[in-house]
Amino acid sequence: SFELYEKAIRSAAEAGGRPSPLLLDCDGRREIKDAWQEVRALRSELETGLRESLPASQFRPFAVYDLPAVRKVIQDSLNYFRDPQRWGTLLERMDRAIAKETAGLAKLEAAVQGDAALVPAQLTLALVEITRGRPADAASRCRRLLTTASPDQGVLPGELHVRYCLARALELAGDYAGGAAELE
């Protein structure tokens, strides 16, 4: 479905001539997805390419996609590698993943600056904040987005997804009652 979405957005952008907020959203999502896939691949290579295993706690940044922390884990693990050249290659790949994630986030931010009520990009940014371990930022973004619905419109398009994201962010921040209220 993402490929169909992307094809429709690209066709519309080619007709308009300049990047639309939806095209920026689409490209931003793709770059973040690619960066996170690279991090998952790096984790599996770290698990198999080391002379001795890293402690399990070292792999936490891989689970929350804290890319600068992942880079630090790789940087600090030189002595664990059988082959230092492989360590350098992994570090270069990590730098490319960080650059790709940064570019993706910048595109999503540009998309929401062009259209602050653009639900897909706002929701993606909120989910990224949750995934990166920043639920308070995600909750704030979701609340701002929910207040953009005009009274005559009634319901914000995609409101169910935004409310679920808000509930998840509140739960992760420790506000279980607030999260349950959003789910109700």
JSON list of C-alpha atoms in Angstrom, two decimals, residues 16-183:
[
{"chain": "A", "resi": 16, "resn": "GLY", "atom": "CA", "xyz": [2.50, 20.57, -9.63]},
{"chain": "A", "resi": 17, "resn": "GLY", "atom": "CA", "xyz": [6.23, 21.09, -10.08]},
{"chain": "A", "resi": 18, "resn": "ARG", "atom": "CA", "xyz": [7.34, 21.56, -6.45]},
{"chain": "A", "resi": 19, "resn": "PRO", "atom": "CA", "xyz": [7.41, 19.19, -3.51]},
{"chain": "A", "resi": 20, "resn": "SER", "atom": "CA", "xyz": [4.07, 19.05, -1.78]},
{"chain": "A", "resi": 21, "resn": "PRO", "atom": "CA", "xyz": [3.73, 18.42, 1.94]},
{"chain": "A", "resi": 22, "resn": "LEU", "atom": "CA", "xyz": [2.51, 14.91, 1.11]},
{"chain": "A", "resi": 23, "resn": "LEU", "atom": "CA", "xyz": [5.60, 14.21, -1.01]},
{"chain": "A", "resi": 24, "resn": "LEU", "atom": "CA", "xyz": [7.85, 15.48, 1.78]},
{"chain": "A", "resi": 25, "resn": "ASP", "atom": "CA", "xyz": [5.92, 13.24, 4.19]},
{"chain": "A", "resi": 26, "resn": "CYS", "atom": "CA", "xyz": [6.36, 10.25, 1.90]},
{"chain": "A", "resi": 27, "resn": "ASP", "atom": "CA", "xyz": [10.09, 10.84, 1.38]},
{"chain": "A", "resi": 28, "resn": "GLY", "atom": "CA", "xyz": [10.67, 11.55, 5.07]},
{"chain": "A", "resi": 29, "resn": "ARG", "atom": "CA", "xyz": [9.00, 8.30, 6.10]},
{"chain": "A", "resi": 30, "resn": "ARG", "atom": "CA", "xyz": [11.02, 6.33, 3.59]},
{"chain": "A", "resi": 31, "resn": "GLU", "atom": "CA", "xyz": [14.33, 7.78, 4.81]},
{"chain": "A", "resi": 32, "resn": "ILE", "atom": "CA", "xyz": [13.50, 7.10, 8.46]},
{"chain": "A", "resi": 33, "resn": "LYS", "atom": "CA", "xyz": [12.42, 3.55, 7.60]},
{"chain": "A", "resi": 34, "resn": "ASP", "atom": "CA", "xyz": [15.65, 2.95, 5.67]},
{"chain": "A", "resi": 35, "resn": "ALA", "atom": "CA", "xyz": [17.77, 4.32, 8.54]},
{"chain": "A", "resi": 36, "resn": "TRP", "atom": "CA", "xyz": [16.05, 2.11, 11.09]},
{"chain": "A", "resi": 37, "resn": "GLN", "atom": "CA", "xyz": [16.37, -0.96, 8.86]},
{"chain": "A", "resi": 38, "resn": "GLU", "atom": "CA", "xyz": [20.10, -0.27, 8.69]},
{"chain": "A", "resi": 39, "resn": "VAL", "atom": "CA", "xyz": [20.25, -0.10, 12.49]},
{"chain": "A", "resi": 40, "resn": "ARG", "atom": "CA", "xyz": [18.51, -3.47, 12.77]},
{"chain": "A", "resi": 41, "resn": "ALA", "atom": "CA", "xyz": [21.05, -4.93, 10.32]},
{"chain": "A", "resi": 42, "resn": "LEU", "atom": "CA", "xyz": [23.92, -3.40, 12.29]},
{"chain": "A", "resi": 43, "resn": "ARG", "atom": "CA", "xyz": [22.62, -4.96, 15.49]},
{"chain": "A", "resi": 44, "resn": "SER", "atom": "CA", "xyz": [22.60, -8.43, 13.96]},
{"chain": "A", "resi": 45, "resn": "GLU", "atom": "CA", "xyz": [26.12, -7.88, 12.64]},
{"chain": "A", "resi": 46, "resn": "LEU", "atom": "CA", "xyz": [27.29, -6.75, 16.05]},
{"chain": "A", "resi": 47, "resn": "GLU", "atom": "CA", "xyz": [25.81, -9.85, 17.63]},
{"chain": "A", "resi": 48, "resn": "THR", "atom": "CA", "xyz": [27.61, -12.16, 15.17]},
{"chain": "A", "resi": 49, "resn": "GLY", "atom": "CA", "xyz": [30.85, -10.29, 14.39]},
{"chain": "A", "resi": 50, "resn": "LEU", "atom": "CA", "xyz": [32.23, -9.78, 17.86]},
{"chain": "A", "resi": 51, "resn": "ARG", "atom": "CA", "xyz": [35.01, -11.71, 19.54]},
{"chain": "A", "resi": 52, "resn": "GLU", "atom": "CA", "xyz": [33.04, -11.59, 22.78]},
{"chain": "A", "resi": 53, "resn": "SER", "atom": "CA", "xyz": [29.44, -10.55, 23.27]},
{"chain": "A", "resi": 54, "resn": "LEU", "atom": "CA", "xyz": [28.47, -7.12, 24.45]},
{"chain": "A", "resi": 55, "resn": "PRO", "atom": "CA", "xyz": [26.33, -6.95, 27.59]},
{"chain": "A", "resi": 56, "resn": "ALA", "atom": "CA", "xyz": [22.59, -7.01, 26.82]},
{"chain": "A", "resi": 57, "resn": "SER", "atom": "CA", "xyz": [22.20, -3.50, 28.25]},
{"chain": "A", "resi": 58, "resn": "GLN", "atom": "CA", "xyz": [24.43, -2.17, 25.45]},
{"chain": "A", "resi": 59, "resn": "PHE", "atom": "CA", "xyz": [21.73, -3.09, 22.93]},
{"chain": "A", "resi": 60, "resn": "ARG", "atom": "CA", "xyz": [18.98, -0.93, 24.47]},
{"chain": "A", "resi": 61, "resn": "PRO", "atom": "CA", "xyz": [19.60, 2.05, 22.12]},
{"chain": "A", "resi": 62, "resn": "PHE", "atom": "CA", "xyz": [19.00, -0.31, 19.18]},
{"chain": "A", "resi": 63, "resn": "ALA", "atom": "CA", "xyz": [15.52, -1.04, 20.55]},
{"chain": "A", "resi": 64, "resn": "VAL", "atom": "CA", "xyz": [14.55, 2.61, 21.00]},
{"chain": "A", "resi": 65, "resn": "TYR", "atom": "CA", "xyz": [16.30, 3.80, 17.82]},
{"chain": "A", "resi": 66, "resn": "ASP", "atom": "CA", "xyz": [18.43, 6.34, 19.61]},
{"chain": "A", "resi": 67, "resn": "LEU", "atom": "CA", "xyz": [20.86, 6.56, 16.71]},
{"chain": "A", "resi": 68, "resn": "PRO", "atom": "CA", "xyz": [23.52, 8.75, 18.37]},
{"chain": "A", "resi": 69, "resn": "ALA", "atom": "CA", "xyz": [23.58, 6.27, 21.30]},
{"chain": "A", "resi": 70, "resn": "VAL", "atom": "CA", "xyz": [23.82, 3.36, 18.83]},
{"chain": "A", "resi": 71, "resn": "ARG", "atom": "CA", "xyz": [26.79, 5.08, 17.20]},
{"chain": "A", "resi": 72, "resn": "LYS", "atom": "CA", "xyz": [28.44, 5.42, 20.61]},
{"chain": "A", "resi": 73, "resn": "VAL", "atom": "CA", "xyz": [27.92, 1.69, 21.31]},
{"chain": "A", "resi": 74, "resn": "ILE", "atom": "CA", "xyz": [29.61, 0.84, 18.02]},
{"chain": "A", "resi": 75, "resn": "GLN", "atom": "CA", "xyz": [32.37, 3.38, 18.59]},
{"chain": "A", "resi": 76, "resn": "ASP", "atom": "CA", "xyz": [33.09, 2.04, 22.09]},
{"chain": "A", "resi": 77, "resn": "SER", "atom": "CA", "xyz": [33.12, -1.60, 20.95]},
{"chain": "A", "resi": 78, "resn": "LEU", "atom": "CA", "xyz": [36.36, -1.60, 18.93]},
{"chain": "A", "resi": 79, "resn": "ASN", "atom": "CA", "xyz": [38.10, -3.95, 21.36]},
{"chain": "A", "resi": 80, "resn": "TYR", "atom": "CA", "xyz": [35.32, -6.52, 21.00]},
{"chain": "A", "resi": 81, "resn": "PHE", "atom": "CA", "xyz": [35.78, -6.94, 17.22]},
{"chain": "A", "resi": 82, "resn": "ARG", "atom": "CA", "xyz": [37.80, -9.71, 15.64]},
{"chain": "A", "resi": 83, "resn": "ASP", "atom": "CA", "xyz": [38.45, -7.45, 12.66]},
{"chain": "A", "resi": 84, "resn": "PRO", "atom": "CA", "xyz": [38.97, -3.69, 13.28]},
{"chain": "A", "resi": 85, "resn": "GLN", "atom": "CA", "xyz": [38.31, -2.97, 9.60]},
{"chain": "A", "resi": 86, "resn": "ARG", "atom": "CA", "xyz": [34.79, -4.36, 10.00]},
{"chain": "A", "resi": 87, "resn": "TRP", "atom": "CA", "xyz": [34.33, -2.02, 12.97]},
{"chain": "A", "resi": 88, "resn": "GLY", "atom": "CA", "xyz": [35.20, 0.97, 10.75]},
{"chain": "A", "resi": 89, "resn": "THR", "atom": "CA", "xyz": [32.73, -0.19, 8.11]},
{"chain": "A", "resi": 90, "resn": "LEU", "atom": "CA", "xyz": [29.94, -0.48, 10.68]},
{"chain": "A", "resi": 91, "resn": "LEU", "atom": "CA", "xyz": [30.74, 2.98, 11.99]},
{"chain": "A", "resi": 92, "resn": "GLU", "atom": "CA", "xyz": [30.52, 4.44, 8.46]},
{"chain": "A", "resi": 93, "resn": "ARG", "atom": "CA", "xyz": [27.18, 2.69, 7.89]},
{"chain": "A", "resi": 94, "resn": "MET", "atom": "CA", "xyz": [25.92, 4.09, 11.19]},
{"chain": "A", "resi": 95, "resn": "ASP", "atom": "CA", "xyz": [26.91, 7.61, 10.16]},
{"chain": "A", "resi": 96, "resn": "ARG", "atom": "CA", "xyz": [24.97, 7.18, 6.91]},
{"chain": "A", "resi": 97, "resn": "ALA", "atom": "CA", "xyz": [21.93, 5.93, 8.87]},
{"chain": "A", "resi": 98, "resn": "ILE", "atom": "CA", "xyz": [22.09, 8.97, 11.15]},
{"chain": "A", "resi": 99, "resn": "ALA", "atom": "CA", "xyz": [22.30, 11.29, 8.13]},
{"chain": "A", "resi": 100, "resn": "LYS", "atom": "CA", "xyz": [19.35, 9.52, 6.51]},
{"chain": "A", "resi": 101, "resn": "GLU", "atom": "CA", "xyz": [17.22, 9.74, 9.67]},
{"chain": "A", "resi": 102, "resn": "THR", "atom": "CA", "xyz": [18.10, 13.42, 10.08]},
{"chain": "A", "resi": 103, "resn": "ALA", "atom": "CA", "xyz": [17.11, 14.14, 6.46]},
{"chain": "A", "resi": 104, "resn": "GLY", "atom": "CA", "xyz": [13.84, 12.21, 6.91]},
{"chain": "A", "resi": 105, "resn": "LEU", "atom": "CA", "xyz": [12.94, 14.12, 10.05]},
{"chain": "A", "resi": 106, "resn": "ALA", "atom": "CA", "xyz": [13.76, 17.43, 8.33]},
{"chain": "A", "resi": 107, "resn": "LYS", "atom": "CA", "xyz": [11.42, 16.53, 5.45]},
{"chain": "A", "resi": 108, "resn": "LEU", "atom": "CA", "xyz": [8.63, 15.64, 7.85]},
{"chain": "A", "resi": 109, "resn": "GLU", "atom": "CA", "xyz": [9.12, 18.91, 9.73]},
{"chain": "A", "resi": 110, "resn": "ALA", "atom": "CA", "xyz": [9.04, 20.80, 6.41]},
{"chain": "A", "resi": 111, "resn": "ALA", "atom": "CA", "xyz": [5.82, 18.99, 5.50]},
{"chain": "A", "resi": 112, "resn": "VAL", "atom": "CA", "xyz": [4.09, 20.04, 8.71]},
{"chain": "A", "resi": 113, "resn": "GLN", "atom": "CA", "xyz": [5.35, 23.62, 8.37]},
{"chain": "A", "resi": 114, "resn": "GLY", "atom": "CA", "xyz": [3.67, 23.72, 4.98]},
{"chain": "A", "resi": 115, "resn": "ASP", "atom": "CA", "xyz": [0.46, 22.28, 6.41]},
{"chain": "A", "resi": 116, "resn": "ALA", "atom": "CA", "xyz": [0.33, 22.14, 10.22]},
{"chain": "A", "resi": 117, "resn": "ALA", "atom": "CA", "xyz": [-2.81, 19.98, 10.13]},
{"chain": "A", "resi": 118, "resn": "LEU", "atom": "CA", "xyz": [-1.19, 17.34, 7.92]},
{"chain": "A", "resi": 119, "resn": "VAL", "atom": "CA", "xyz": [-2.15, 14.33, 10.02]},
{"chain": "A", "resi": 120, "resn": "PRO", "atom": "CA", "xyz": [0.12, 11.67, 8.42]},
{"chain": "A", "resi": 121, "resn": "ALA", "atom": "CA", "xyz": [3.33, 13.67, 8.92]},
{"chain": "A", "resi": 122, "resn": "GLN", "atom": "CA", "xyz": [2.36, 14.87, 12.41]},
{"chain": "A", "resi": 123, "resn": "LEU", "atom": "CA", "xyz": [1.43, 11.32, 13.40]},
{"chain": "A", "resi": 124, "resn": "THR", "atom": "CA", "xyz": [4.68, 9.94, 11.99]},
{"chain": "A", "resi": 125, "resn": "LEU", "atom": "CA", "xyz": [6.65, 12.53, 13.96]},
{"chain": "A", "resi": 126, "resn": "ALA", "atom": "CA", "xyz": [4.75, 11.61, 17.13]},
{"chain": "A", "resi": 127, "resn": "LEU", "atom": "CA", "xyz": [5.41, 7.90, 16.57]},
{"chain": "A", "resi": 128, "resn": "VAL", "atom": "CA", "xyz": [9.08, 8.63, 15.96]},
{"chain": "A", "resi": 129, "resn": "GLU", "atom": "CA", "xyz": [9.20, 10.47, 19.29]},
{"chain": "A", "resi": 130, "resn": "ILE", "atom": "CA", "xyz": [7.63, 7.45, 21.00]},
{"chain": "A", "resi": 131, "resn": "THR", "atom": "CA", "xyz": [10.07, 5.09, 19.29]},
{"chain": "A", "resi": 132, "resn": "ARG", "atom": "CA", "xyz": [13.01, 7.29, 20.32]},
{"chain": "A", "resi": 133, "resn": "GLY", "atom": "CA", "xyz": [11.90, 7.19, 23.96]},
{"chain": "A", "resi": 134, "resn": "ARG", "atom": "CA", "xyz": [10.39, 10.70, 24.14]},
{"chain": "A", "resi": 135, "resn": "PRO", "atom": "CA", "xyz": [6.72, 10.09, 24.98]},
{"chain": "A", "resi": 136, "resn": "ALA", "atom": "CA", "xyz": [6.13, 13.56, 26.48]},
{"chain": "A", "resi": 137, "resn": "ASP", "atom": "CA", "xyz": [7.08, 15.19, 23.16]},
{"chain": "A", "resi": 138, "resn": "ALA", "atom": "CA", "xyz": [4.78, 12.79, 21.30]},
{"chain": "A", "resi": 139, "resn": "ALA", "atom": "CA", "xyz": [1.88, 13.53, 23.66]},
{"chain": "A", "resi": 140, "resn": "SER", "atom": "CA", "xyz": [2.38, 17.26, 23.18]},
{"chain": "A", "resi": 141, "resn": "ARG", "atom": "CA", "xyz": [2.38, 16.89, 19.39]},
{"chain": "A", "resi": 142, "resn": "CYS", "atom": "CA", "xyz": [-0.78, 14.75, 19.47]},
{"chain": "A", "resi": 143, "resn": "ARG", "atom": "CA", "xyz": [-2.59, 17.23, 21.70]},
{"chain": "A", "resi": 144, "resn": "ARG", "atom": "CA", "xyz": [-1.68, 20.13, 19.38]},
{"chain": "A", "resi": 145, "resn": "LEU", "atom": "CA", "xyz": [-2.90, 18.14, 16.41]},
{"chain": "A", "resi": 146, "resn": "LEU", "atom": "CA", "xyz": [-6.21, 17.28, 18.10]},
{"chain": "A", "resi": 147, "resn": "THR", "atom": "CA", "xyz": [-6.87, 20.98, 18.75]},
{"chain": "A", "resi": 148, "resn": "THR", "atom": "CA", "xyz": [-6.56, 21.80, 15.02]},
{"chain": "A", "resi": 149, "resn": "ALA", "atom": "CA", "xyz": [-9.94, 20.22, 14.19]},
{"chain": "A", "resi": 150, "resn": "SER", "atom": "CA", "xyz": [-12.41, 22.97, 13.43]},
{"chain": "A", "resi": 151, "resn": "PRO", "atom": "CA", "xyz": [-15.70, 22.89, 15.38]},
{"chain": "A", "resi": 152, "resn": "ASP", "atom": "CA", "xyz": [-17.78, 22.62, 12.19]},
{"chain": "A", "resi": 153, "resn": "GLN", "atom": "CA", "xyz": [-15.64, 19.73, 10.96]},
{"chain": "A", "resi": 154, "resn": "GLY", "atom": "CA", "xyz": [-16.29, 17.73, 14.12]},
{"chain": "A", "resi": 155, "resn": "VAL", "atom": "CA", "xyz": [-13.70, 14.99, 13.88]},
{"chain": "A", "resi": 156, "resn": "LEU", "atom": "CA", "xyz": [-10.10, 15.38, 12.77]},
{"chain": "A", "resi": 157, "resn": "PRO", "atom": "CA", "xyz": [-9.30, 13.06, 9.83]},
{"chain": "A", "resi": 158, "resn": "GLY", "atom": "CA", "xyz": [-7.30, 10.21, 11.31]},
{"chain": "A", "resi": 159, "resn": "GLU", "atom": "CA", "xyz": [-8.31, 11.21, 14.83]},
{"chain": "A", "resi": 160, "resn": "LEU", "atom": "CA", "xyz": [-8.56, 7.59, 15.97]},
{"chain": "A", "resi": 161, "resn": "HIS", "atom": "CA", "xyz": [-4.89, 7.02, 15.14]},
{"chain": "A", "resi": 162, "resn": "VAL", "atom": "CA", "xyz": [-3.85, 10.27, 16.79]},
{"chain": "A", "resi": 163, "resn": "ARG", "atom": "CA", "xyz": [-5.79, 9.40, 19.96]},
{"chain": "A", "resi": 164, "resn": "TYR", "atom": "CA", "xyz": [-4.21, 5.92, 20.06]},
{"chain": "A", "resi": 165, "resn": "CYS", "atom": "CA", "xyz": [-0.76, 7.49, 19.66]},
{"chain": "A", "resi": 166, "resn": "LEU", "atom": "CA", "xyz": [-1.57, 9.94, 22.47]},
{"chain": "A", "resi": 167, "resn": "ALA", "atom": "CA", "xyz": [-2.74, 7.08, 24.69]},
{"chain": "A", "resi": 168, "resn": "ARG", "atom": "CA", "xyz": [0.46, 5.14, 24.02]},
{"chain": "A", "resi": 169, "resn": "ALA", "atom": "CA", "xyz": [2.60, 8.21, 24.73]},
{"chain": "A", "resi": 170, "resn": "LEU", "atom": "CA", "xyz": [0.79, 8.86, 28.00]},
{"chain": "A", "resi": 171, "resn": "GLU", "atom": "CA", "xyz": [1.18, 5.22, 29.02]},
{"chain": "A", "resi": 172, "resn": "LEU", "atom": "CA", "xyz": [4.91, 5.27, 28.30]},
{"chain": "A", "resi": 173, "resn": "ALA", "atom": "CA", "xyz": [5.26, 8.51, 30.24]},
{"chain": "A", "resi": 174, "resn": "GLY", "atom": "CA", "xyz": [3.68, 6.79, 33.26]},
{"chain": "A", "resi": 175, "resn": "ASP", "atom": "CA", "xyz": [0.22, 8.40, 33.05]},
{"chain": "A", "resi": 176, "resn": "TYR", "atom": "CA", "xyz": [-1.77, 5.16, 32.87]},
{"chain": "A", "resi": 177, "resn": "ALA", "atom": "CA", "xyz": [-5.07, 6.83, 33.81]},
{"chain": "A", "resi": 178, "resn": "GLY", "atom": "CA", "xyz": [-4.65, 9.43, 31.04]},
{"chain": "A", "resi": 179, "resn": "GLY", "atom": "CA", "xyz": [-3.77, 6.72, 28.52]},
{"chain": "A", "resi": 180, "resn": "ALA", "atom": "CA", "xyz": [-6.84, 4.68, 29.51]},
{"chain": "A", "resi": 181, "resn": "ALA", "atom": "CA", "xyz": [-9.05, 7.78, 29.24]},
{"chain": "A", "resi": 182, "resn": "GLU", "atom": "CA", "xyz": [-7.83, 8.40, 25.69]},
{"chain": "A", "resi": 183, "resn": "LEU", "atom": "CA", "xyz": [-8.55, 4.79, 24.75]}
]
